[in-house]
Amino acid sequence: MSRTTQVVDRARARSTPPAAKPADPPRRSWWTTRRRDQLAGLLFVSPQLLGSIVFVLLPLGLVVYYSLHEWNVLADTFDFVGAENYRALADDPNLPSVLGATGLFSLGLVVLNLSLALLLAVLLNQKLRGTVVFRTLFFSPVVVSLVAWTIVWGFLLQDNGGINGLLDTIGVDGPNWLRGEATAMLSVVVVQVLKNVGLNMVLFLAALQGVPAELYEAARVEGAGRWTQFRKITVPLISPTILLTSIITVVGSLQVFAQIAVLTQGGPGTSTTVLVYYLYQQAFQFHHFGYGATLSVLLFGIVLVLTVVQWQMRKRWVFHEQ
Amino acid sequence: MRVRLTAAVALSALLGLTACGGGDAGDSDGPVSLRMTTWSANEAHLALFNEIAEEYKKANPNVTEIKFDPIPFENYTTTLTTQIAGGNPPDLAWIFENSAPDFVSSGALVALDDTLKGTDGYAFDELTPAATKLWQDEGKLYAYPFSTSPFGVFVNTDLFEKAGRETPAELIAAGRWTWDSAVAAAAAVNAETGKAGLVIRDFDYKGWDNLSTVWTGWGAQAWSEDGRTCGFDQQPMVDAMTFLHKAIFTDKALPAPGTTADFFAGDAGMTITQISRASLLADQKFGWDLVPLPAGPNGDYAVIGQGGMGVLRKGDNAKVAADFLAFLTNPTNSAKLAQFFPPPRQSQLTAETLAKTNPLLKPEQLQSVVIDGISSGVVKPSHTGQAEISQAVRAALDPLWQPGADVRTVLTGVCTQIKPLLDR
């Protein structure tokens, strides 16, 4: 190689850029669409989540914690007693009658409330004049203060109250509603049904109005009567609403308190002492806060079991359109 | 889920979040605000409390506020204990005699002896032993017996006139003011006027301890002095309750269960209650009188309801609160309060002194009902764990309030129910 060639080659070498290295893969951004959607979702649910933690999960945990303690408010003592309160629960001689009264109240309330609400909804779903007025009338107790409602009914149900006054006008000598064991429970149930039947009625009305009219027309063409239409079309198609209302009503029935406190205070005897009222007595009147917490754990367990059972049973009777 | 857990939350919200609340008797520096719970929302009562509080604030500029917090009578003790559990105890609290054993023996209250004795001109020694007995534990006074109020019978003389019956005052003058004549008169008022004859106020077939105003006339008692032995199945109680049952269901002298009648609205011929209720008669249009309880088979007797005023140990300003209590109940203010709340001070228990502040009552009424009642009266039943016992008695007594009840069987059942509670 001549000297000139060598010089040219070196010059070329200097002027020619080195061969390019393989390019790095493009850097992936941390802020992906997926992450953005996750964050947005978390932000949307965070108020509810926070509320659930602070007002549901934390108190629930605390109730269980307190159920393992004996807390004497006046003496300012707070002692761990382990499962002592649960043993006391198992040995409590009042518990059978309390659970019996609770079951009786719940059964009466659920049966009366749901059947009356459905009946009213079917009647007020007709295209007749005045149905709006009646819907408003039946719904209005829902927005009335529970305690005020109960106090007024307390006066009406007195021995010399308005109900017996009305019965007297037709020659019937009414019972002393709140002093008889059977009539006291019946009175509390009816007062509660009248208070809240409007809510279930509105839910049923909404469900009824979602049933396609052509199904009824087809049924009529097939010669089905009203009862058959109701049984074969209406009930299956509103069954999701029946499930919802039954869960709400069962849970609500187990939490009855104000009506008992105002109308009967658990009496006569202990015939209307339901679980929540008993819990209140133990915790706040008798100052057995630990045992009160134990009773609330029991109540939670009952509500949980009943709700799960209802939810599982939906597979058998709730209609879901495919 | 939220719905499912509501029951647990309801208890937790009241119990749980407040477990660490409240402090121990520490007194904060700087401005002090006091809160005192009372059962009475009566404007006249509160006006007098506020008047005394204003005087105290003038003399104690560091006390910027003294708030009187009325709590409804029906749920008074439950609300008070819930406030304590919730870490929001009042500084001072009115306490009923039926919960006195629980409050006094538990250590919830501050001992007052040193503060009261150390207050200039307080005259601690003149507090009558009978009045302070319920509020002491191991020689220390844990609440001031703010009101020692005998039960008397208020009479609607207009209804008696309408019924054409001798009034209780006339029966007293004739030496015939007994339970038999009282029930006969009440039955006549009911029959002739259609109004109720005799109302035992606050009883309403639930507040059974108010019946001690009747059964004490038979020498009956709910339980023995030491609180160990049930008295409901004893003969004096059976006799008293048999009499009462007949008065209700046979003679119709008392309104039947489930029937309400308010004496102060003019709906009854007589009512048994304390003189602190006399203020409700200030604007009444009907003629009225106040007489002692009728004599029972055991002769004359009196029953006292007491209210104590205590300083909560868990309050933030216990020392200041005790000092205010000493001011509120010193001889001068005690005399002012005597118009509503009969004081435990011996020097003020004279008809002349009480008459100065009780314009609604005549000196002879004050002497026969208040002075004589306080000197000879027995206090309404009280026991540790009273709320639980009270509930058990209420439930066990319910079968008695039926027309055909077997009195002895029901009362035996009461003792069966409460014996385990008395034994605790």
PDB file of C-alpha atoms in Angstrom, chain B residues 133-385:
ATOM      1  CA  LYS B 133     -77.228   8.657 104.633  1.00  0.00           C
ATOM      2  CA  LEU B 134     -77.876   7.431 101.107  1.00  0.00           C
ATOM      3  CA  TRP B 135     -75.039   9.492  99.649  1.00  0.00           C
ATOM      4  CA  GLN B 136     -72.251   8.339 101.954  1.00  0.00           C
ATOM      5  CA  ASP B 137     -69.749   5.538 101.631  1.00  0.00           C
ATOM      6  CA  GLU B 138     -67.265   4.694 104.365  1.00  0.00           C
ATOM      7  CA  GLY B 139     -67.944   7.970 106.109  1.00  0.00           C
ATOM      8  CA  LYS B 140     -67.390  10.175 103.039  1.00  0.00           C
ATOM      9  CA  LEU B 141     -70.107  12.217 101.355  1.00  0.00           C
ATOM     10  CA  TYR B 142     -70.147  11.607  97.592  1.00  0.00           C
ATOM     11  CA  ALA B 143     -73.163  13.684  96.657  1.00  0.00           C
ATOM     12  CA  TYR B 144     -74.985  16.555  98.270  1.00  0.00           C
ATOM     13  CA  PRO B 145     -78.624  15.622  98.998  1.00  0.00           C
ATOM     14  CA  PHE B 146     -79.866  18.447  96.869  1.00  0.00           C
ATOM     15  CA  SER B 147     -83.527  17.673  97.187  1.00  0.00           C
ATOM     16  CA  THR B 148     -85.138  15.679  99.955  1.00  0.00           C
ATOM     17  CA  SER B 149     -88.677  15.834  98.836  1.00  0.00           C
ATOM     18  CA  PRO B 150     -91.519  14.030 100.563  1.00  0.00           C
ATOM     19  CA  PHE B 151     -94.401  12.730  98.519  1.00  0.00           C
ATOM     20  CA  GLY B 152     -97.714  14.386  99.145  1.00  0.00           C
ATOM     21  CA  VAL B 153    -101.177  14.293  97.627  1.00  0.00           C
ATOM     22  CA  PHE B 154    -102.202  17.196  95.423  1.00  0.00           C
ATOM     23  CA  VAL B 155    -105.953  17.566  95.337  1.00  0.00           C
ATOM     24  CA  ASN B 156    -108.217  19.139  92.711  1.00  0.00           C
ATOM     25  CA  THR B 157    -110.801  20.574  95.095  1.00  0.00           C
ATOM     26  CA  ASP B 158    -113.087  21.621  92.233  1.00  0.00           C
ATOM     27  CA  LEU B 159    -113.512  17.998  91.164  1.00  0.00           C
ATOM     28  CA  PHE B 160    -114.226  16.981  94.766  1.00  0.00           C
ATOM     29  CA  GLU B 161    -116.878  19.663  94.984  1.00  0.00           C
ATOM     30  CA  LYS B 162    -118.364  18.526  91.701  1.00  0.00           C
ATOM     31  CA  ALA B 163    -118.473  14.953  92.976  1.00  0.00           C
ATOM     32  CA  GLY B 164    -120.057  16.105  96.224  1.00  0.00           C
ATOM     33  CA  ARG B 165    -117.372  14.488  98.374  1.00  0.00           C
ATOM     34  CA  GLU B 166    -115.581  15.610 101.493  1.00  0.00           C
ATOM     35  CA  THR B 167    -112.189  16.962 100.537  1.00  0.00           C
ATOM     36  CA  PRO B 168    -109.039  15.368 101.935  1.00  0.00           C
ATOM     37  CA  ALA B 169    -108.569  18.445 104.131  1.00  0.00           C
ATOM     38  CA  GLU B 170    -111.991  17.795 105.647  1.00  0.00           C
ATOM     39  CA  LEU B 171    -111.200  14.117 106.053  1.00  0.00           C
ATOM     40  CA  ILE B 172    -107.952  15.050 107.807  1.00  0.00           C
ATOM     41  CA  ALA B 173    -109.829  17.395 110.117  1.00  0.00           C
ATOM     42  CA  ALA B 174    -112.263  14.593 110.905  1.00  0.00           C
ATOM     43  CA  GLY B 175    -109.408  12.148 111.530  1.00  0.00           C
ATOM     44  CA  ARG B 176    -110.511   9.968 108.617  1.00  0.00           C
ATOM     45  CA  TRP B 177    -107.736  10.524 106.076  1.00  0.00           C
ATOM     46  CA  THR B 178    -106.917   6.864 105.426  1.00  0.00           C
ATOM     47  CA  TRP B 179    -106.290   4.847 102.308  1.00  0.00           C
ATOM     48  CA  ASP B 180    -109.807   3.449 102.516  1.00  0.00           C
ATOM     49  CA  SER B 181    -111.393   6.900 102.513  1.00  0.00           C
ATOM     50  CA  ALA B 182    -108.945   8.189  99.889  1.00  0.00           C
ATOM     51  CA  VAL B 183    -109.821   5.374  97.485  1.00  0.00           C
ATOM     52  CA  ALA B 184    -113.536   5.803  98.175  1.00  0.00           C
ATOM     53  CA  ALA B 185    -113.266   9.511  97.393  1.00  0.00           C
ATOM     54  CA  ALA B 186    -111.222   8.838  94.260  1.00  0.00           C
ATOM     55  CA  ALA B 187    -113.761   6.286  93.052  1.00  0.00           C
ATOM     56  CA  ALA B 188    -116.542   8.800  93.616  1.00  0.00           C
ATOM     57  CA  VAL B 189    -114.699  11.508  91.682  1.00  0.00           C
ATOM     58  CA  ASN B 190    -114.234   9.083  88.818  1.00  0.00           C
ATOM     59  CA  ALA B 191    -117.863   7.973  88.886  1.00  0.00           C
ATOM     60  CA  GLU B 192    -119.344  11.460  89.225  1.00  0.00           C
ATOM     61  CA  THR B 193    -117.078  13.515  86.981  1.00  0.00           C
ATOM     62  CA  GLY B 194    -115.670  11.036  84.496  1.00  0.00           C
ATOM     63  CA  LYS B 195    -112.178  12.216  85.406  1.00  0.00           C
ATOM     64  CA  ALA B 196    -109.555   9.957  86.944  1.00  0.00           C
ATOM     65  CA  GLY B 197    -109.747   9.586  90.711  1.00  0.00           C
ATOM     66  CA  LEU B 198    -106.161   9.162  91.885  1.00  0.00           C
ATOM     67  CA  VAL B 199    -103.013   9.138  89.772  1.00  0.00           C
ATOM     68  CA  ILE B 200     -99.709   7.884  91.159  1.00  0.00           C
ATOM     69  CA  ARG B 201     -97.506  10.123  89.057  1.00  0.00           C
ATOM     70  CA  ASP B 202     -94.669   8.507  87.073  1.00  0.00           C
ATOM     71  CA  PHE B 203     -96.008   5.020  87.869  1.00  0.00           C
ATOM     72  CA  ASP B 204     -97.915   4.280  84.648  1.00  0.00           C
ATOM     73  CA  TYR B 205     -97.716   0.558  85.469  1.00  0.00           C
ATOM     74  CA  LYS B 206     -93.976   0.624  84.794  1.00  0.00           C
ATOM     75  CA  GLY B 207     -92.301   2.862  87.419  1.00  0.00           C
ATOM     76  CA  TRP B 208     -93.242   0.459  90.222  1.00  0.00           C
ATOM     77  CA  ASP B 209     -90.932   2.075  92.823  1.00  0.00           C
ATOM     78  CA  ASN B 210     -93.460   4.922  92.994  1.00  0.00           C
ATOM     79  CA  LEU B 211     -95.850   2.387  94.563  1.00  0.00           C
ATOM     80  CA  SER B 212     -93.745   2.605  97.715  1.00  0.00           C
ATOM     81  CA  THR B 213     -95.853   5.693  98.407  1.00  0.00           C
ATOM     82  CA  VAL B 214     -98.706   3.255  98.949  1.00  0.00           C
ATOM     83  CA  TRP B 215     -97.217   0.021 100.301  1.00  0.00           C
ATOM     84  CA  THR B 216     -95.188   1.774 103.002  1.00  0.00           C
ATOM     85  CA  GLY B 217     -98.545   2.427 104.696  1.00  0.00           C
ATOM     86  CA  TRP B 218     -98.829  -1.331 105.156  1.00  0.00           C
ATOM     87  CA  GLY B 219     -95.271  -1.585 106.482  1.00  0.00           C
ATOM     88  CA  ALA B 220     -94.174  -3.327 103.286  1.00  0.00           C
ATOM     89  CA  GLN B 221     -90.801  -2.886 101.619  1.00  0.00           C
ATOM     90  CA  ALA B 222     -89.299  -4.054  98.350  1.00  0.00           C
ATOM     91  CA  TRP B 223     -86.337  -5.665 100.111  1.00  0.00           C
ATOM     92  CA  SER B 224     -84.823  -5.770 103.549  1.00  0.00           C
ATOM     93  CA  GLU B 225     -82.562  -3.029 104.922  1.00  0.00           C
ATOM     94  CA  ASP B 226     -79.440  -4.952 103.957  1.00  0.00           C
ATOM     95  CA  GLY B 227     -80.838  -5.480 100.453  1.00  0.00           C
ATOM     96  CA  ARG B 228     -80.538  -9.271 100.680  1.00  0.00           C
ATOM     97  CA  THR B 229     -84.106 -10.429 101.270  1.00  0.00           C
ATOM     98  CA  CYS B 230     -86.964  -9.857  98.864  1.00  0.00           C
ATOM     99  CA  GLY B 231     -89.987  -8.222 100.437  1.00  0.00           C
ATOM    100  CA  PHE B 232     -92.506  -8.649  97.643  1.00  0.00           C
ATOM    101  CA  ASP B 233     -93.726 -12.041  98.858  1.00  0.00           C
ATOM    102  CA  GLN B 234     -94.118 -10.916 102.471  1.00  0.00           C
ATOM    103  CA  GLN B 235     -97.613 -10.515 103.928  1.00  0.00           C
ATOM    104  CA  PRO B 236     -97.566  -6.692 104.243  1.00  0.00           C
ATOM    105  CA  MET B 237     -96.766  -6.388 100.529  1.00  0.00           C
ATOM    106  CA  VAL B 238     -99.427  -8.931  99.568  1.00  0.00           C
ATOM    107  CA  ASP B 239    -101.978  -6.965 101.599  1.00  0.00           C
ATOM    108  CA  ALA B 240    -100.930  -3.631 100.114  1.00  0.00           C
ATOM    109  CA  MET B 241    -100.967  -4.895  96.551  1.00  0.00           C
ATOM    110  CA  THR B 242    -104.295  -6.637  97.059  1.00  0.00           C
ATOM    111  CA  PHE B 243    -105.714  -3.328  98.235  1.00  0.00           C
ATOM    112  CA  LEU B 244    -104.206  -1.521  95.250  1.00  0.00           C
ATOM    113  CA  HIS B 245    -105.426  -4.135  92.781  1.00  0.00           C
ATOM    114  CA  LYS B 246    -108.973  -3.782  94.117  1.00  0.00           C
ATOM    115  CA  ALA B 247    -108.721   0.012  93.979  1.00  0.00           C
ATOM    116  CA  ILE B 248    -107.749  -0.185  90.309  1.00  0.00           C
ATOM    117  CA  PHE B 249    -109.939  -2.918  88.920  1.00  0.00           C
ATOM    118  CA  THR B 250    -112.933  -3.044  91.251  1.00  0.00           C
ATOM    119  CA  ASP B 251    -113.298   0.467  92.649  1.00  0.00           C
ATOM    120  CA  LYS B 252    -111.968   2.204  89.501  1.00  0.00           C
ATOM    121  CA  ALA B 253    -110.303   4.709  91.786  1.00  0.00           C
ATOM    122  CA  LEU B 254    -107.065   4.710  89.770  1.00  0.00           C
ATOM    123  CA  PRO B 255    -106.846   4.885  85.977  1.00  0.00           C
ATOM    124  CA  ALA B 256    -106.498   1.410  84.508  1.00  0.00           C
ATOM    125  CA  PRO B 257    -103.368   0.282  82.672  1.00  0.00           C
ATOM    126  CA  GLY B 258    -103.048   1.955  79.310  1.00  0.00           C
ATOM    127  CA  THR B 259    -105.070   4.981  80.385  1.00  0.00           C
ATOM    128  CA  THR B 260    -103.370   8.300  80.980  1.00  0.00           C
ATOM    129  CA  ALA B 261    -104.598  11.221  83.038  1.00  0.00           C
ATOM    130  CA  ASP B 262    -102.591  14.303  83.989  1.00  0.00           C
ATOM    131  CA  PHE B 263    -103.580  15.898  87.281  1.00  0.00           C
ATOM    132  CA  PHE B 264    -101.882  19.150  86.354  1.00  0.00           C
ATOM    133  CA  ALA B 265    -104.049  19.385  83.249  1.00  0.00           C
ATOM    134  CA  GLY B 266    -107.139  18.989  85.445  1.00  0.00           C
ATOM    135  CA  ASP B 267    -107.743  15.348  84.477  1.00  0.00           C
ATOM    136  CA  ALA B 268    -107.665  13.794  87.964  1.00  0.00           C
ATOM    137  CA  GLY B 269    -109.025  14.371  91.427  1.00  0.00           C
ATOM    138  CA  MET B 270    -105.744  13.614  93.197  1.00  0.00           C
ATOM    139  CA  THR B 271    -102.148  12.816  92.407  1.00  0.00           C
ATOM    140  CA  ILE B 272     -99.305  11.526  94.518  1.00  0.00           C
ATOM    141  CA  THR B 273     -96.093  13.342  93.726  1.00  0.00           C
ATOM    142  CA  GLN B 274     -93.374  15.518  95.227  1.00  0.00           C
ATOM    143  CA  ILE B 275     -93.691  19.179  96.106  1.00  0.00           C
ATOM    144  CA  SER B 276     -91.127  20.136  93.479  1.00  0.00           C
ATOM    145  CA  ARG B 277     -94.012  19.646  91.042  1.00  0.00           C
ATOM    146  CA  ALA B 278     -95.982  22.412  92.717  1.00  0.00           C
ATOM    147  CA  SER B 279     -94.563  24.899  90.229  1.00  0.00           C
ATOM    148  CA  LEU B 280     -96.764  23.239  87.592  1.00  0.00           C
ATOM    149  CA  LEU B 281     -99.755  24.645  89.470  1.00  0.00           C
ATOM    150  CA  ALA B 282     -98.717  28.295  89.252  1.00  0.00           C
ATOM    151  CA  ASP B 283    -101.151  29.142  86.459  1.00  0.00           C
ATOM    152  CA  GLN B 284    -103.842  26.556  87.083  1.00  0.00           C
ATOM    153  CA  LYS B 285    -107.445  27.641  86.987  1.00  0.00           C
ATOM    154  CA  PHE B 286    -108.793  24.936  89.310  1.00  0.00           C
ATOM    155  CA  GLY B 287    -108.718  25.007  93.086  1.00  0.00           C
ATOM    156  CA  TRP B 288    -106.100  22.772  94.650  1.00  0.00           C
ATOM    157  CA  ASP B 289    -104.672  21.641  97.935  1.00  0.00           C
ATOM    158  CA  LEU B 290    -101.678  19.674  99.140  1.00  0.00           C
ATOM    159  CA  VAL B 291    -102.058  17.107 101.914  1.00  0.00           C
ATOM    160  CA  PRO B 292     -99.922  14.314 103.393  1.00  0.00           C
ATOM    161  CA  LEU B 293    -100.234  10.715 102.251  1.00  0.00           C
ATOM    162  CA  PRO B 294    -103.276   8.931 103.709  1.00  0.00           C
ATOM    163  CA  ALA B 295    -102.700   6.713 106.736  1.00  0.00           C
ATOM    164  CA  GLY B 296    -102.303   3.021 106.071  1.00  0.00           C
ATOM    165  CA  PRO B 297    -103.082   0.087 108.375  1.00  0.00           C
ATOM    166  CA  ASN B 298     -99.723   0.819 110.027  1.00  0.00           C
ATOM    167  CA  GLY B 299    -100.706   4.417 110.721  1.00  0.00           C
ATOM    168  CA  ASP B 300     -99.214   7.663 109.429  1.00  0.00           C
ATOM    169  CA  TYR B 301     -96.096   7.499 107.302  1.00  0.00           C
ATOM    170  CA  ALA B 302     -94.127   9.448 104.742  1.00  0.00           C
ATOM    171  CA  VAL B 303     -92.041   8.524 101.717  1.00  0.00           C
ATOM    172  CA  ILE B 304     -89.181  10.617 100.412  1.00  0.00           C
ATOM    173  CA  GLY B 305     -87.677  10.930  96.996  1.00  0.00           C
ATOM    174  CA  GLN B 306     -84.134  12.200  96.948  1.00  0.00           C
ATOM    175  CA  GLY B 307     -81.916  13.797  94.398  1.00  0.00           C
ATOM    176  CA  GLY B 308     -78.215  14.166  95.020  1.00  0.00           C
ATOM    177  CA  MET B 309     -75.812  16.506  93.259  1.00  0.00           C
ATOM    178  CA  GLY B 310     -72.395  14.997  92.633  1.00  0.00           C
ATOM    179  CA  VAL B 311     -69.143  15.958  90.956  1.00  0.00           C
ATOM    180  CA  LEU B 312     -67.989  13.462  88.318  1.00  0.00           C
ATOM    181  CA  ARG B 313     -64.473  12.187  88.854  1.00  0.00           C
ATOM    182  CA  LYS B 314     -63.988  11.916  85.106  1.00  0.00           C
ATOM    183  CA  GLY B 315     -64.967  15.520  84.529  1.00  0.00           C
ATOM    184  CA  ASP B 316     -62.264  17.929  83.360  1.00  0.00           C
ATOM    185  CA  ASN B 317     -62.801  20.449  86.133  1.00  0.00           C
ATOM    186  CA  ALA B 318     -63.570  18.471  89.243  1.00  0.00           C
ATOM    187  CA  LYS B 319     -62.073  20.935  91.714  1.00  0.00           C
ATOM    188  CA  VAL B 320     -63.855  23.942  90.267  1.00  0.00           C
ATOM    189  CA  ALA B 321     -67.057  21.920  89.980  1.00  0.00           C
ATOM    190  CA  ALA B 322     -66.868  20.964  93.667  1.00  0.00           C
ATOM    191  CA  ASP B 323     -66.268  24.600  94.547  1.00  0.00           C
ATOM    192  CA  PHE B 324     -69.306  25.657  92.523  1.00  0.00           C
ATOM    193  CA  LEU B 325     -71.374  22.948  94.216  1.00  0.00           C
ATOM    194  CA  ALA B 326     -70.324  24.373  97.586  1.00  0.00           C
ATOM    195  CA  PHE B 327     -71.483  27.814  96.428  1.00  0.00           C
ATOM    196  CA  LEU B 328     -74.717  26.485  94.947  1.00  0.00           C
ATOM    197  CA  THR B 329     -75.637  24.773  98.205  1.00  0.00           C
ATOM    198  CA  ASN B 330     -74.350  27.220 100.787  1.00  0.00           C
ATOM    199  CA  PRO B 331     -76.918  28.408 103.332  1.00  0.00           C
ATOM    200  CA  THR B 332     -77.933  31.468 101.299  1.00  0.00           C
ATOM    201  CA  ASN B 333     -78.464  29.654  98.023  1.00  0.00           C
ATOM    202  CA  SER B 334     -79.924  26.609  99.732  1.00  0.00           C
ATOM    203  CA  ALA B 335     -82.653  28.880 101.104  1.00  0.00           C
ATOM    204  CA  LYS B 336     -83.377  30.167  97.601  1.00  0.00           C
ATOM    205  CA  LEU B 337     -83.476  26.662  96.139  1.00  0.00           C
ATOM    206  CA  ALA B 338     -85.794  25.542  98.937  1.00  0.00           C
ATOM    207  CA  GLN B 339     -88.760  26.921  97.035  1.00  0.00           C
ATOM    208  CA  PHE B 340     -88.420  23.933  94.708  1.00  0.00           C
ATOM    209  CA  PHE B 341     -86.080  21.496  96.401  1.00  0.00           C
ATOM    210  CA  PRO B 342     -86.468  20.888 100.144  1.00  0.00           C
ATOM    211  CA  PRO B 343     -82.961  21.286 101.590  1.00  0.00           C
ATOM    212  CA  PRO B 344     -81.142  18.936 103.950  1.00  0.00           C
ATOM    213  CA  ARG B 345     -80.225  21.839 106.267  1.00  0.00           C
ATOM    214  CA  GLN B 346     -81.801  21.566 109.711  1.00  0.00           C
ATOM    215  CA  SER B 347     -82.030  25.334 110.203  1.00  0.00           C
ATOM    216  CA  GLN B 348     -84.035  25.759 107.009  1.00  0.00           C
ATOM    217  CA  LEU B 349     -86.499  22.996 107.666  1.00  0.00           C
ATOM    218  CA  THR B 350     -89.075  25.208 109.299  1.00  0.00           C
ATOM    219  CA  ALA B 351     -92.433  26.155 107.871  1.00  0.00           C
ATOM    220  CA  GLU B 352     -91.613  29.852 108.265  1.00  0.00           C
ATOM    221  CA  THR B 353     -88.364  29.613 106.328  1.00  0.00           C
ATOM    222  CA  LEU B 354     -89.805  27.465 103.571  1.00  0.00           C
ATOM    223  CA  ALA B 355     -92.896  29.643 103.302  1.00  0.00           C
ATOM    224  CA  LYS B 356     -90.771  32.652 102.346  1.00  0.00           C
ATOM    225  CA  THR B 357     -89.719  30.949  99.143  1.00  0.00           C
ATOM    226  CA  ASN B 358     -92.803  28.836  98.514  1.00  0.00           C
ATOM    227  CA  PRO B 359     -95.559  31.301  97.720  1.00  0.00           C
ATOM    228  CA  LEU B 360     -97.734  28.546  96.290  1.00  0.00           C
ATOM    229  CA  LEU B 361     -97.810  26.547  99.510  1.00  0.00           C
ATOM    230  CA  LYS B 362     -99.286  27.488 102.873  1.00  0.00           C
ATOM    231  CA  PRO B 363     -97.181  27.143 106.045  1.00  0.00           C
ATOM    232  CA  GLU B 364     -99.417  24.384 107.357  1.00  0.00           C
ATOM    233  CA  GLN B 365     -98.990  22.449 104.107  1.00  0.00           C
ATOM    234  CA  LEU B 366     -95.241  22.835 104.350  1.00  0.00           C
ATOM    235  CA  GLN B 367     -95.281  21.705 107.961  1.00  0.00           C
ATOM    236  CA  SER B 368     -97.481  18.643 107.484  1.00  0.00           C
ATOM    237  CA  VAL B 369     -96.093  17.459 104.167  1.00  0.00           C
ATOM    238  CA  VAL B 370     -92.498  18.680 104.020  1.00  0.00           C
ATOM    239  CA  ILE B 371     -91.169  19.159 107.541  1.00  0.00           C
ATOM    240  CA  ASP B 372     -92.985  16.231 109.111  1.00  0.00           C
ATOM    241  CA  GLY B 373     -92.381  14.102 106.025  1.00  0.00           C
ATOM    242  CA  ILE B 374     -88.638  14.641 106.016  1.00  0.00           C
ATOM    243  CA  SER B 375     -88.335  13.890 109.714  1.00  0.00           C
ATOM    244  CA  SER B 376     -90.238  10.603 109.534  1.00  0.00           C
ATOM    245  CA  GLY B 377     -90.060   9.489 105.915  1.00  0.00           C
ATOM    246  CA  VAL B 378     -88.444   6.474 104.322  1.00  0.00           C
ATOM    247  CA  VAL B 379     -86.597   6.856 101.047  1.00  0.00           C
ATOM    248  CA  LYS B 380     -87.887   5.131  97.907  1.00  0.00           C
ATOM    249  CA  PRO B 381     -86.282   1.726  97.232  1.00  0.00           C
ATOM    250  CA  SER B 382     -82.710   1.763  96.011  1.00  0.00           C
ATOM    251  CA  HIS B 383     -80.171  -1.007  95.528  1.00  0.00           C
ATOM    252  CA  THR B 384     -76.903  -1.569  93.723  1.00  0.00           C
ATOM    253  CA  GLY B 385     -77.701  -2.725  90.204  1.00  0.00           C
TER     254      GLY B 385
END
